[in-house]
Coordinates of C-alpha atoms in Angstrom, one line a residue:
X14 CA 20.7 -17.1 -30.3
X15 CA 22.2 -20.5 -30.6
X16 CA 23.7 -21.5 -34.0
X17 CA 22.4 -24.6 -35.8
X18 CA 24.7 -27.6 -36.0
X19 CA 25.7 -28.6 -39.6
X20 CA 26.8 -32.2 -39.6
X21 CA 29.9 -33.3 -41.5
X22 CA 29.7 -35.9 -44.2
X23 CA 30.0 -39.6 -43.3
X24 CA 33.5 -39.7 -44.8
X25 CA 34.5 -36.6 -42.8
X26 CA 33.1 -38.1 -39.6
X27 CA 35.2 -41.3 -40.2
X28 CA 38.3 -39.2 -40.6
X29 CA 37.5 -37.3 -37.3
X30 CA 36.9 -40.6 -35.5
X31 CA 40.4 -41.8 -36.6
X32 CA 41.9 -38.8 -34.7
X33 CA 40.2 -39.6 -31.4
X34 CA 42.3 -41.4 -28.9
X35 CA 39.9 -43.8 -27.2
X36 CA 41.1 -45.4 -24.0
X37 CA 41.7 -49.1 -23.4
X38 CA 38.0 -49.5 -22.8
X39 CA 37.2 -47.8 -26.1
X40 CA 35.9 -44.6 -24.4
X41 CA 36.8 -40.9 -24.6
X42 CA 35.8 -38.2 -22.1
X43 CA 33.1 -35.9 -23.3
X44 CA 32.5 -32.5 -21.6
X45 CA 29.1 -30.9 -22.2
X46 CA 29.1 -27.1 -22.0
X47 CA 26.2 -24.8 -22.5
X48 CA 26.4 -23.1 -25.9
X49 CA 24.8 -20.0 -24.5
X50 CA 26.0 -17.5 -21.8
X51 CA 27.2 -18.0 -19.2
X52 CA 28.5 -21.2 -21.0
X53 CA 28.7 -23.2 -17.8
X54 CA 30.1 -26.8 -17.8
X55 CA 27.0 -29.0 -17.5
X56 CA 28.5 -32.5 -17.2
X57 CA 31.2 -35.0 -18.0
X58 CA 30.3 -38.3 -19.5
X59 CA 31.9 -40.9 -21.8
X60 CA 31.5 -41.8 -25.5
X61 CA 32.5 -44.8 -27.4
X62 CA 33.0 -44.6 -31.2
X63 CA 29.3 -45.4 -31.8
X64 CA 28.1 -42.6 -29.5
X65 CA 30.4 -40.0 -31.0
X66 CA 29.5 -41.0 -34.5
X67 CA 25.7 -40.8 -33.7
X68 CA 26.2 -37.5 -32.0
X69 CA 28.1 -36.0 -35.0
X70 CA 25.7 -37.5 -37.5
X71 CA 22.4 -36.6 -35.9
X72 CA 23.1 -33.6 -33.7
X73 CA 21.4 -35.2 -30.7
X74 CA 23.9 -36.0 -28.0
X75 CA 24.5 -39.6 -27.3
X76 CA 26.8 -41.0 -24.6
X77 CA 28.0 -44.5 -23.6
X78 CA 26.7 -45.6 -20.2
X79 CA 29.4 -47.5 -18.4
X80 CA 26.9 -48.8 -15.8
X81 CA 24.4 -50.1 -18.4
X82 CA 27.1 -50.9 -21.0
X83 CA 25.1 -49.4 -23.8
X84 CA 24.4 -46.2 -25.7
X85 CA 22.6 -43.6 -23.7
X86 CA 20.8 -40.9 -25.7
X87 CA 20.7 -37.9 -23.3
X88 CA 17.1 -37.3 -22.3
X89 CA 15.7 -40.7 -23.5
X90 CA 14.3 -41.3 -20.0
X91 CA 14.2 -37.9 -18.4
X92 CA 13.3 -35.7 -21.4
X93 CA 16.3 -33.5 -20.6
X94 CA 17.7 -33.6 -24.2
X95 CA 21.0 -32.1 -25.3
X96 CA 21.2 -30.8 -28.9
X97 CA 24.7 -30.4 -30.4
X98 CA 25.7 -26.9 -31.5
X99 CA 29.4 -27.6 -32.0
X100 CA 32.1 -30.1 -31.1
X101 CA 35.8 -29.8 -30.5
X102 CA 38.6 -32.3 -30.0
X103 CA 41.4 -31.4 -27.6
X104 CA 45.1 -31.3 -28.7
X105 CA 45.8 -34.9 -27.6
X106 CA 42.6 -36.3 -29.1
X107 CA 41.6 -37.8 -25.7
X108 CA 38.7 -35.5 -24.8
X109 CA 35.8 -34.0 -26.7
X110 CA 34.1 -30.7 -25.8
X111 CA 30.4 -30.5 -26.8
X112 CA 28.7 -27.1 -26.9
X113 CA 25.1 -28.0 -26.4
X114 CA 21.6 -26.5 -26.3
X115 CA 20.4 -28.1 -23.0
X116 CA 16.7 -28.7 -22.8
X117 CA 15.9 -28.8 -19.0
X118 CA 18.5 -29.8 -16.5
X119 CA 21.7 -31.8 -17.2
X120 CA 22.2 -33.5 -13.9
X121 CA 20.3 -36.6 -12.7
X122 CA 20.0 -34.8 -9.3
X123 CA 17.7 -32.2 -10.9
X124 CA 20.3 -29.5 -11.1
X125 CA 21.3 -27.6 -14.3
X126 CA 24.9 -28.7 -13.9
X127 CA 26.5 -31.8 -12.4
X128 CA 29.2 -29.5 -11.0
X129 CA 27.2 -28.2 -8.0
X130 CA 29.7 -29.0 -5.2
X131 CA 32.2 -26.2 -4.6
X132 CA 35.5 -27.0 -2.8
X133 CA 35.9 -24.5 0.1
X134 CA 38.2 -24.3 3.2
X135 CA 35.3 -25.9 5.1
X136 CA 34.8 -28.8 2.7
X137 CA 32.3 -29.3 -0.1
X138 CA 29.4 -26.8 -0.3
X139 CA 26.4 -27.1 -2.6
X140 CA 26.3 -24.1 -4.9
X141 CA 23.0 -24.9 -6.7
X142 CA 19.6 -26.2 -5.6
X143 CA 17.7 -28.8 -7.7
X144 CA 15.4 -27.2 -10.3
X145 CA 13.3 -30.4 -10.5
X146 CA 12.9 -33.4 -8.2
X147 CA 14.9 -36.4 -9.4
X148 CA 11.8 -38.6 -9.0
X149 CA 10.0 -36.4 -11.6
X150 CA 12.9 -36.9 -14.0
X151 CA 12.9 -40.7 -13.5
X152 CA 9.5 -41.9 -12.4
X153 CA 9.3 -45.5 -11.3
X154 CA 7.6 -47.7 -13.8

């Protein structure tokens, strides 16, 4: 069973954010990992201070979309939501690890994980098939 996220106070979140080393663009790498076995890495995305603050405050994972230049609440279009279980900051403060309860798939290709290409002596090999068609995740308006 996945534990429930207990958000820190606003003042504690502010202290946490001061420890994060955002890059020159104001972003930090965020790795989403399944909070349940087998705890696979689901995706890598980016967070700005607002996205990280919202995630830590609400428990619903929010990223920063570099292509759209705005906050991206995981699942707002696809319904494939990530609920925060716990978060960790690495030793240098320049990466965040999010343990999440993934609802549906994490990858826009319809796969559970974005890491579905294995490096082999023969080149890249797909190690997972889509669980859902991308056009079902993102229907045209």
